Coordinates of C-alpha atoms in Angstrom, one line a residue:
M21 CA -20.8 -140.0 -218.7
P22 CA -22.3 -138.2 -221.6
D23 CA -23.2 -135.2 -222.2
T24 CA -26.6 -135.3 -222.0
L25 CA -27.6 -132.2 -219.7
R26 CA -25.1 -130.0 -221.7
G27 CA -26.6 -126.0 -221.6
T28 CA -28.0 -126.6 -218.4
T29 CA -27.0 -125.4 -214.5
Y30 CA -27.0 -126.7 -211.6
H31 CA -26.8 -125.6 -207.7
I32 CA -26.5 -127.7 -205.0
L33 CA -27.8 -126.9 -201.3
A34 CA -27.0 -129.6 -198.7
F35 CA -28.4 -130.0 -195.3
G36 CA -26.9 -131.7 -192.5
C37 CA -23.5 -133.8 -191.5
Q38 CA -20.2 -133.8 -193.4
M39 CA -21.5 -136.7 -195.3
N40 CA -23.9 -134.6 -197.3
E41 CA -21.2 -132.3 -198.1
H42 CA -19.3 -135.2 -199.5
D43 CA -22.2 -136.8 -201.5
A44 CA -22.9 -132.6 -202.7
E45 CA -19.6 -132.8 -204.0
R46 CA -19.7 -136.2 -205.7
I47 CA -23.4 -135.3 -207.6
A48 CA -22.0 -132.2 -208.8
G49 CA -19.1 -134.5 -210.5
M50 CA -21.3 -136.2 -212.0
L51 CA -23.8 -133.3 -213.1
E52 CA -20.6 -131.8 -214.8
A53 CA -19.4 -134.9 -216.6
C54 CA -23.0 -134.8 -217.9
G55 CA -22.2 -131.3 -219.3
S56 CA -24.6 -129.1 -217.0
V57 CA -22.6 -126.2 -215.2
C58 CA -22.8 -124.9 -211.8
A59 CA -24.7 -122.0 -211.2
G60 CA -24.0 -119.6 -208.4
S61 CA -27.6 -119.3 -207.1
L62 CA -30.9 -120.9 -206.8
E63 CA -32.6 -118.7 -209.3
E64 CA -29.8 -119.3 -212.2
S65 CA -29.7 -123.0 -212.0
D66 CA -32.1 -125.3 -214.5
I67 CA -31.9 -128.3 -211.7
L68 CA -32.0 -127.6 -207.9
V69 CA -30.6 -130.8 -205.8
Y70 CA -31.4 -130.9 -202.1
L71 CA -29.3 -132.9 -200.1
T72 CA -30.9 -133.7 -196.6
C73 CA -30.7 -134.6 -193.5
C74 CA -33.5 -136.5 -191.0
V75 CA -31.6 -137.1 -187.7
R76 CA -33.1 -134.2 -186.6
L77 CA -36.3 -132.4 -186.5
S78 CA -34.5 -128.5 -187.6
A79 CA -32.9 -130.1 -190.6
E80 CA -36.0 -131.4 -191.7
T81 CA -38.0 -128.3 -191.1
R82 CA -35.6 -126.6 -192.9
L83 CA -35.8 -128.6 -195.7
F84 CA -39.6 -128.7 -196.1
G85 CA -39.8 -124.9 -195.9
H86 CA -36.9 -124.1 -198.5
V87 CA -38.5 -127.0 -200.8
A88 CA -41.6 -125.3 -200.7
S89 CA -40.8 -121.4 -201.0
C90 CA -38.8 -122.6 -204.0
K91 CA -42.1 -123.5 -206.2
N92 CA -42.7 -120.0 -207.5
I93 CA -39.1 -119.1 -208.9
P94 CA -39.3 -118.7 -212.4
V95 CA -36.7 -120.8 -214.4
R96 CA -33.8 -118.3 -215.3
E97 CA -34.4 -116.5 -219.0
G98 CA -32.3 -118.6 -221.9
S99 CA -32.7 -122.1 -220.0
P100 CA -32.8 -124.6 -222.1
L101 CA -35.9 -126.1 -219.8
D102 CA -39.2 -125.2 -219.4
E103 CA -39.5 -125.3 -216.0
R104 CA -36.7 -126.4 -213.0
I105 CA -35.9 -129.7 -212.3
I106 CA -36.2 -129.8 -208.7
A107 CA -34.3 -133.1 -206.8
I108 CA -34.4 -134.7 -203.5
G109 CA -31.6 -136.8 -201.8
G110 CA -30.2 -138.0 -198.9
C111 CA -31.3 -138.8 -195.5
I112 CA -35.4 -137.9 -195.9
A113 CA -35.3 -139.4 -199.6
Q114 CA -34.2 -142.5 -198.0
R115 CA -37.0 -142.0 -195.4
D116 CA -39.9 -140.7 -197.2
G117 CA -39.5 -142.1 -200.9
E118 CA -42.4 -141.1 -202.9
A119 CA -43.9 -139.4 -200.6
L120 CA -42.1 -136.6 -200.9
L121 CA -43.2 -136.4 -204.8
E122 CA -46.8 -136.2 -203.0
R123 CA -46.4 -133.5 -200.5
F124 CA -44.4 -131.6 -203.3
G125 CA -46.0 -131.7 -206.5
H126 CA -43.3 -129.4 -208.2
V127 CA -40.4 -131.9 -207.6
S128 CA -39.4 -134.3 -210.5
A129 CA -36.8 -137.0 -208.2
V130 CA -36.3 -138.4 -205.3
F131 CA -33.4 -140.3 -204.7
G132 CA -32.3 -142.2 -201.2
T133 CA -28.7 -142.5 -199.9
Q134 CA -27.5 -145.5 -202.5
A135 CA -28.9 -144.3 -205.4
A136 CA -27.5 -141.1 -205.9
H137 CA -25.7 -142.7 -208.7
R138 CA -29.0 -143.1 -210.9
L139 CA -29.7 -139.2 -210.8
P140 CA -28.6 -137.9 -214.1
A141 CA -30.6 -140.8 -215.7
M142 CA -34.1 -139.7 -213.2
I143 CA -33.3 -135.9 -214.1
E144 CA -33.2 -136.9 -218.1
E145 CA -36.3 -138.8 -217.8
A146 CA -38.0 -136.0 -215.9
I147 CA -37.0 -133.9 -219.1
E148 CA -37.7 -136.0 -221.7
H149 CA -40.7 -137.4 -221.0
G150 CA -42.0 -135.2 -217.6
R151 CA -41.7 -138.5 -215.3
C152 CA -41.1 -138.2 -211.4
S153 CA -39.5 -141.1 -210.1
A154 CA -38.4 -142.1 -206.6
D155 CA -35.4 -144.9 -206.3
T156 CA -34.8 -145.8 -202.4
S157 CA -33.3 -148.9 -203.4
D158 CA -30.5 -150.6 -201.4
D159 CA -27.9 -151.4 -203.8
P160 CA -25.1 -152.6 -202.0
G161 CA -22.8 -152.3 -204.7
A162 CA -22.9 -148.8 -204.7
F163 CA -20.5 -146.4 -203.3
T164 CA -21.0 -143.1 -203.6
A165 CA -17.2 -142.1 -203.5
D166 CA -16.9 -144.3 -206.7
L167 CA -18.2 -141.4 -208.7
P168 CA -16.6 -138.7 -210.3
T169 CA -16.1 -135.4 -207.6
H170 CA -15.7 -131.6 -207.9
R171 CA -14.6 -130.9 -204.7
A172 CA -15.1 -127.3 -203.2
T173 CA -12.1 -126.6 -202.7
R174 CA -8.9 -127.9 -204.5
W175 CA -6.6 -127.7 -201.7
S176 CA -8.9 -130.3 -199.2
A177 CA -10.8 -133.1 -199.8
W178 CA -12.8 -135.5 -198.1
L179 CA -12.8 -139.0 -198.7
P180 CA -15.3 -141.8 -197.3
I181 CA -13.8 -144.9 -195.9
M182 CA -17.1 -146.6 -195.2
C183 CA -20.8 -145.9 -195.1
G184 CA -23.6 -147.2 -192.9
C185 CA -23.6 -147.7 -189.2
D186 CA -24.5 -150.6 -186.7
N187 CA -25.2 -148.9 -184.1
F188 CA -28.6 -148.5 -183.9
C189 CA -28.1 -146.0 -180.7
S190 CA -31.4 -145.7 -179.5
Y191 CA -32.4 -141.8 -180.7
C192 CA -31.0 -141.7 -184.5
I193 CA -32.3 -142.4 -187.4
V194 CA -29.1 -142.8 -189.5
P195 CA -28.9 -146.8 -189.2
Y196 CA -31.9 -147.2 -190.7
V197 CA -31.6 -144.2 -193.5
R198 CA -28.1 -145.0 -194.3
G199 CA -28.2 -148.8 -193.9
R200 CA -25.8 -151.7 -192.3
E201 CA -21.7 -150.5 -192.1
R202 CA -20.1 -151.8 -195.9
S203 CA -16.3 -150.7 -196.0
R204 CA -14.2 -149.7 -198.9
S205 CA -11.1 -151.6 -199.8
I206 CA -7.7 -150.4 -198.2
G207 CA -6.6 -150.4 -201.4
D208 CA -9.3 -148.3 -203.1
V209 CA -9.1 -145.4 -200.1
V210 CA -5.3 -145.1 -200.5
A211 CA -5.7 -145.2 -203.8
E212 CA -8.1 -142.3 -203.6
A213 CA -5.8 -140.7 -201.4
Q214 CA -2.8 -140.3 -203.5
R215 CA -4.4 -139.3 -206.4
Y216 CA -5.4 -135.7 -204.3
V217 CA -2.2 -136.1 -202.9
D218 CA -0.9 -135.8 -206.7
E219 CA -3.0 -133.1 -207.1
G220 CA -1.9 -130.4 -204.2
V221 CA -4.2 -131.8 -201.9
K222 CA -2.9 -130.5 -198.6
E223 CA -5.6 -132.0 -196.2
I224 CA -7.4 -134.9 -196.4
T225 CA -10.8 -136.0 -194.2
L226 CA -11.4 -139.6 -194.1
L227 CA -15.5 -139.7 -193.8
G228 CA -17.8 -142.6 -192.3
Q229 CA -20.5 -143.1 -189.4
N230 CA -18.3 -144.9 -187.5
V231 CA -14.6 -144.7 -188.7
N232 CA -13.6 -146.7 -185.8
S233 CA -15.0 -150.1 -187.3
F234 CA -13.5 -149.8 -190.6
G235 CA -13.2 -153.7 -191.5
R236 CA -15.3 -154.9 -189.2
D237 CA -17.6 -156.1 -191.7
E238 CA -14.7 -157.8 -194.0
H239 CA -13.1 -158.9 -191.4
G240 CA -14.3 -159.5 -188.2
E241 CA -12.4 -156.8 -186.8
P242 CA -11.6 -153.2 -186.6
R243 CA -8.5 -152.1 -189.3
F244 CA -8.8 -148.3 -188.6
A245 CA -5.3 -148.0 -187.7
E246 CA -4.4 -149.7 -190.9
V247 CA -6.2 -147.2 -192.9
L248 CA -4.5 -144.3 -191.4
R249 CA -0.9 -145.8 -191.3
A250 CA -1.3 -146.2 -195.5
V251 CA -2.6 -142.8 -196.0
D252 CA -0.3 -141.3 -194.0
A253 CA 2.0 -143.2 -196.6
T254 CA 0.9 -141.1 -199.2
G255 CA 2.7 -138.0 -197.7
I256 CA -0.2 -135.9 -197.1
E257 CA 0.7 -133.1 -195.3
R258 CA -2.8 -132.9 -193.0
L259 CA -5.0 -136.2 -192.1
R260 CA -8.2 -135.8 -190.0
F261 CA -11.5 -138.0 -189.8
V262 CA -14.9 -138.5 -188.5
T263 CA -16.7 -139.6 -186.4
S264 CA -15.8 -141.5 -183.7
H265 CA -17.7 -144.0 -181.4
P266 CA -16.1 -143.9 -178.2
K267 CA -16.7 -147.6 -177.7
D268 CA -14.6 -148.5 -180.7
L269 CA -11.6 -146.4 -180.0
H270 CA -9.3 -148.7 -179.6
D271 CA -5.1 -148.0 -177.9
D272 CA -4.0 -148.2 -181.6
V273 CA -5.9 -146.0 -183.2
I274 CA -5.1 -143.6 -179.7
A275 CA -1.2 -144.2 -180.4
L276 CA -0.8 -143.0 -183.7
F277 CA -1.7 -139.3 -182.5
G278 CA 2.1 -139.8 -180.8
E279 CA 3.5 -141.2 -183.8
L280 CA 2.0 -139.8 -187.4
D281 CA 3.0 -136.5 -188.4
S282 CA 0.2 -135.9 -190.5
L283 CA -2.2 -137.1 -188.1
M284 CA -3.5 -133.5 -186.8
P285 CA -3.6 -132.9 -183.0
A286 CA -7.8 -133.1 -182.8
L287 CA -10.1 -135.1 -182.4
H288 CA -14.3 -135.4 -182.9
L289 CA -15.8 -138.0 -179.7
P290 CA -18.9 -137.4 -178.8
F291 CA -19.8 -138.6 -176.1
Q292 CA -24.4 -137.3 -175.7
S293 CA -24.5 -137.6 -171.9
G294 CA -22.4 -137.7 -168.9
S295 CA -24.8 -139.8 -167.3
D296 CA -24.3 -144.0 -167.1
A297 CA -28.2 -144.1 -166.9
V298 CA -28.9 -141.8 -170.0
L299 CA -26.0 -143.8 -171.8
A300 CA -27.5 -146.8 -170.8
R301 CA -31.3 -145.7 -172.5
M302 CA -29.1 -144.5 -175.6
N303 CA -27.7 -147.6 -176.3
R304 CA -24.1 -145.9 -176.4
R305 CA -22.1 -148.8 -174.8
Y306 CA -20.3 -147.1 -172.6
T307 CA -19.3 -145.3 -169.8
R308 CA -18.8 -142.5 -168.0
A309 CA -15.6 -144.1 -166.9
H310 CA -14.6 -145.2 -170.4
Y311 CA -14.9 -141.7 -172.2
L312 CA -13.0 -140.2 -169.2
E313 CA -10.4 -143.0 -169.7
L314 CA -10.2 -143.0 -173.7
I315 CA -9.8 -138.4 -172.6
R316 CA -6.8 -139.9 -170.3
K317 CA -5.3 -142.2 -173.1
L318 CA -5.5 -138.9 -175.3
K319 CA -4.1 -136.8 -173.3
T320 CA -1.0 -139.1 -172.4
V321 CA -0.1 -139.7 -175.8
R322 CA -1.2 -136.2 -177.5
P323 CA -1.0 -133.5 -174.3
D324 CA -2.6 -130.5 -176.6
I325 CA -5.0 -132.7 -178.7
A326 CA -8.2 -130.2 -179.3
L327 CA -10.8 -132.4 -178.7
S328 CA -14.7 -131.8 -179.2
T329 CA -18.0 -133.4 -178.7
D330 CA -21.8 -133.3 -179.1
V331 CA -23.8 -133.6 -176.3
I332 CA -27.9 -133.9 -176.1
V333 CA -29.8 -132.4 -173.8
G334 CA -33.3 -133.3 -172.7
F335 CA -33.3 -136.6 -173.2
P336 CA -36.6 -138.8 -172.5
G337 CA -36.1 -139.4 -168.0
E338 CA -32.8 -137.3 -168.3
T339 CA -33.0 -135.9 -164.8
E340 CA -31.2 -133.2 -163.0
D341 CA -28.5 -135.1 -161.7
D342 CA -28.4 -136.6 -165.2
F343 CA -27.8 -132.9 -166.8
E344 CA -25.1 -131.8 -163.8
Q345 CA -23.1 -134.9 -164.8
T346 CA -22.9 -133.7 -168.4
R347 CA -21.7 -130.5 -167.7
S348 CA -19.5 -131.5 -165.2
L349 CA -18.2 -133.8 -167.9
I350 CA -17.4 -130.7 -169.8
E351 CA -16.0 -129.2 -167.4
E352 CA -13.7 -132.0 -166.3
V353 CA -12.8 -132.6 -169.8
G354 CA -12.0 -129.1 -171.2
F355 CA -13.2 -129.3 -174.8
A356 CA -11.7 -126.9 -177.2
Q357 CA -15.5 -127.3 -178.9
A358 CA -19.0 -128.9 -178.8
F359 CA -22.2 -129.1 -180.2
T360 CA -25.0 -129.3 -178.4
F361 CA -28.6 -130.4 -179.4
I362 CA -31.8 -130.5 -177.3
F363 CA -33.5 -134.0 -177.9
S364 CA -35.0 -134.5 -181.1
P365 CA -37.4 -137.6 -180.8
R366 CA -37.2 -139.4 -184.6
S367 CA -40.3 -141.3 -185.8
G368 CA -38.9 -145.0 -186.3
T369 CA -36.7 -144.8 -183.0
P370 CA -37.0 -146.4 -180.0
A371 CA -36.3 -143.5 -178.1
A372 CA -39.5 -141.5 -179.7
D373 CA -41.7 -143.8 -178.0
M374 CA -40.1 -144.1 -174.6
D375 CA -41.8 -142.5 -171.3
G376 CA -39.9 -139.5 -169.5
M377 CA -40.4 -136.1 -172.7
L378 CA -39.3 -133.8 -170.8
D379 CA -40.9 -129.9 -170.4
A380 CA -40.1 -127.8 -173.2
E381 CA -38.9 -125.0 -170.4
V382 CA -36.5 -127.4 -168.6
V383 CA -35.0 -128.4 -171.8
Q384 CA -34.3 -125.1 -172.7
R385 CA -33.0 -123.9 -169.4
R386 CA -30.4 -126.8 -169.1
F387 CA -29.6 -126.4 -173.0
D388 CA -28.9 -122.4 -172.1
A389 CA -26.3 -123.9 -169.1
L390 CA -24.8 -126.1 -171.2
V391 CA -24.0 -123.6 -173.7
D392 CA -22.6 -121.4 -171.1
T393 CA -20.3 -123.7 -169.8
V394 CA -19.2 -125.0 -173.3
Q395 CA -18.3 -121.4 -174.5
R396 CA -16.1 -121.2 -171.0
S397 CA -14.3 -125.0 -171.8
A398 CA -13.9 -123.4 -175.3
F399 CA -12.6 -119.8 -174.5
A400 CA -10.2 -121.1 -171.9
Y401 CA -8.6 -123.8 -173.9
N402 CA -7.8 -121.5 -176.4
Q403 CA -6.3 -119.0 -174.3
G404 CA -3.3 -121.5 -174.3
E405 CA -2.5 -120.3 -177.8
V406 CA -1.8 -117.3 -177.0
G407 CA 2.0 -116.6 -177.4
R408 CA 2.4 -119.5 -180.0
T409 CA 3.0 -119.4 -183.2
V410 CA 0.5 -122.2 -185.7
P411 CA 0.8 -123.3 -189.2
V412 CA -2.8 -122.4 -190.5
L413 CA -3.9 -123.8 -193.7
V414 CA -5.7 -120.7 -195.4
E415 CA -9.5 -120.6 -197.3
G416 CA -9.6 -117.9 -198.1
P417 CA -10.6 -114.0 -197.4
S418 CA -12.4 -113.8 -193.6
K419 CA -16.1 -111.8 -192.9
R420 CA -14.2 -109.5 -191.4
G421 CA -12.3 -107.9 -195.0
A422 CA -11.0 -108.9 -198.0
D423 CA -7.4 -108.3 -196.7
V424 CA -8.1 -110.7 -193.8
I425 CA -6.7 -114.3 -194.0
A426 CA -9.5 -117.0 -192.7
G427 CA -7.9 -120.1 -192.2
K428 CA -7.9 -123.9 -189.9
S429 CA -5.3 -124.4 -187.1
P430 CA -3.8 -128.3 -187.0
K431 CA -6.1 -127.8 -184.0
N432 CA -9.0 -127.3 -186.2
Q433 CA -9.5 -123.4 -184.8
T434 CA -10.9 -121.0 -186.9
V435 CA -7.5 -118.3 -187.2
H436 CA -7.7 -114.7 -188.2
A437 CA -4.5 -112.4 -189.8
K438 CA -4.1 -109.4 -191.5
A439 CA -2.7 -110.5 -195.3
P440 CA 1.0 -109.4 -195.2
A441 CA 1.6 -106.7 -197.6
G442 CA 1.4 -107.2 -201.0
A443 CA -0.8 -110.1 -200.9
S444 CA -4.5 -111.0 -200.8
A445 CA -5.9 -113.2 -198.5
A446 CA -8.0 -114.7 -201.7
D447 CA -4.3 -115.3 -203.6
L448 CA -2.9 -117.1 -200.5
A449 CA -6.0 -119.7 -200.3
G450 CA -4.4 -123.5 -200.2
S451 CA -0.9 -122.2 -198.6
I452 CA 0.0 -122.8 -195.2
V453 CA 1.2 -119.9 -193.5
D454 CA 2.5 -119.6 -190.1
I455 CA 1.1 -116.9 -188.0
A456 CA 1.7 -115.6 -184.3
V457 CA -1.1 -115.8 -182.0
S458 CA -1.9 -112.6 -180.2
E459 CA -5.5 -113.4 -179.1
A460 CA -7.7 -115.7 -178.1
K461 CA -11.7 -115.4 -178.4
T462 CA -13.8 -118.6 -177.9
W463 CA -14.8 -119.4 -181.1
Y464 CA -11.7 -118.1 -183.3
L465 CA -7.4 -117.1 -182.6
F466 CA -6.2 -113.7 -184.1
G467 CA -2.6 -112.7 -185.1
E468 CA -0.3 -111.6 -187.4
V469 CA 1.5 -113.5 -190.7
V470 CA 4.8 -114.5 -189.0

C-alpha cells in the first residue's frame, strides 16, 4: 500500500465482540502500511476510527454518544490536517450506512463489515476532496483477514476462519449485518497460523460467528475438527476458539479436547435460555436436554474443562418458570463464567415484533437473581484451583501494581501473582510462568510464582 497517510496519526475504538477487536488490528495494519502512526489517545489522533456493534442497544447508545461528543475536540497541534477525519465501521455502519453521515455531519466515512479494505481510499478522498462517503457493499471475495495486521500483543493472535452466520436466531441482527457464512480455505488458515508461530506467538484464538460450521458452505458438512488438527500441527502452544453454537458442536470436535495438547480446557458455549419453549421462540434449534448432553460429553472427555456461556433474560413471553429453568441450568452445569444480558429488541429481527414484552421491573429482578447465581457458580468453580500450580500466559502488569503479574490460565481465568525478585511484570509479558494458586475469588485467582 502507498504511504499516502504519512505524517498522520490514528486511533481506533472498538465496541463489541472479538470480531471487532480483530478488525481493529487489521485496520491498524492497513493505516500503518499507508504511513499513519498509532496515537495514544483520541485527542492525539488525526484519524479516528470507530468499529461498532449493534447486537445490543447499549453498544449502539454508547457509540452515538461518543461520536457526538468528539465533534468539538480540536485537531492536535502540528497535525497535517485541518480537521480530524472520523470514520465509522462495523455492524452499525453496515446497517445504517449513509444515515450515519446525515446524523453526524462531522463524520467523513462509513464502511460496512465487508468494506474495510476500502477505508484508506475513503480517507484519502475525505482529505483531498472533502468528500464524505459510505460503502456498505457486500463483496463476497473480500476477507478482512486478507489485510495487513498490527496485533495488540506479540504473543497472542486472533485468527478468523470464517465470517457471517446462517442461523438467524430470532433476536440476532448478525446475519443481516455480517452476511451469510463464508469459510476461508484451510490452507489459508494454516498458513496464517504457521506465520504466527514462526513469529513467536504462543496463543491463537480461532474466530467466527459459528466456528463449528466451518466448511459447510464449501463442502456441505462442517470441517472444523480438521482445522483444529491442522492448526495444532503448526506447533502452537495454546489454541482456543470462539464462538460455538450448540446445535453444531459435534462429537469429533468434542473428542479433540482429550487429544490435542494445544487445545485449552476452556469452551464458550452459549445456551441463552434453559427453557425449551423460549429456545424454540429464539429459533436456537436445540433443547435443554441436548445442551446438557453436550456438557456431559465434554466433561467425560475433559473433566476439568472450564465452561462459559451467554444468557438472555427477559425474552418476549418468558415466564417465571422459564426463568427458573435458566437459573437451574446454570447451577446444574457449574459454569466458570457466564455473560448475562437483558433482551434488547433489534429492529429488523423477528423478536422485535413478538408479543409478550415484559415489564422492566420484572426483567431487572430476574437479571439480578441470575447474576447472583452466576457469581456463586464462578466462585465455586474457582475454589477447585486452590492448591494447584497453573501455567499462566503473562499479559503484563496488573492494575494492582507494576510489580504484580496479570495473565491467563489455560482455563482462561485471570491470575495475579507478585513478580519474582529481580523481574518486573512488564518484562515477563508474553512468557508462560507457573503460579501456585493460594486464593480464589469469583473473577480471578491469586498465587505465587513457582
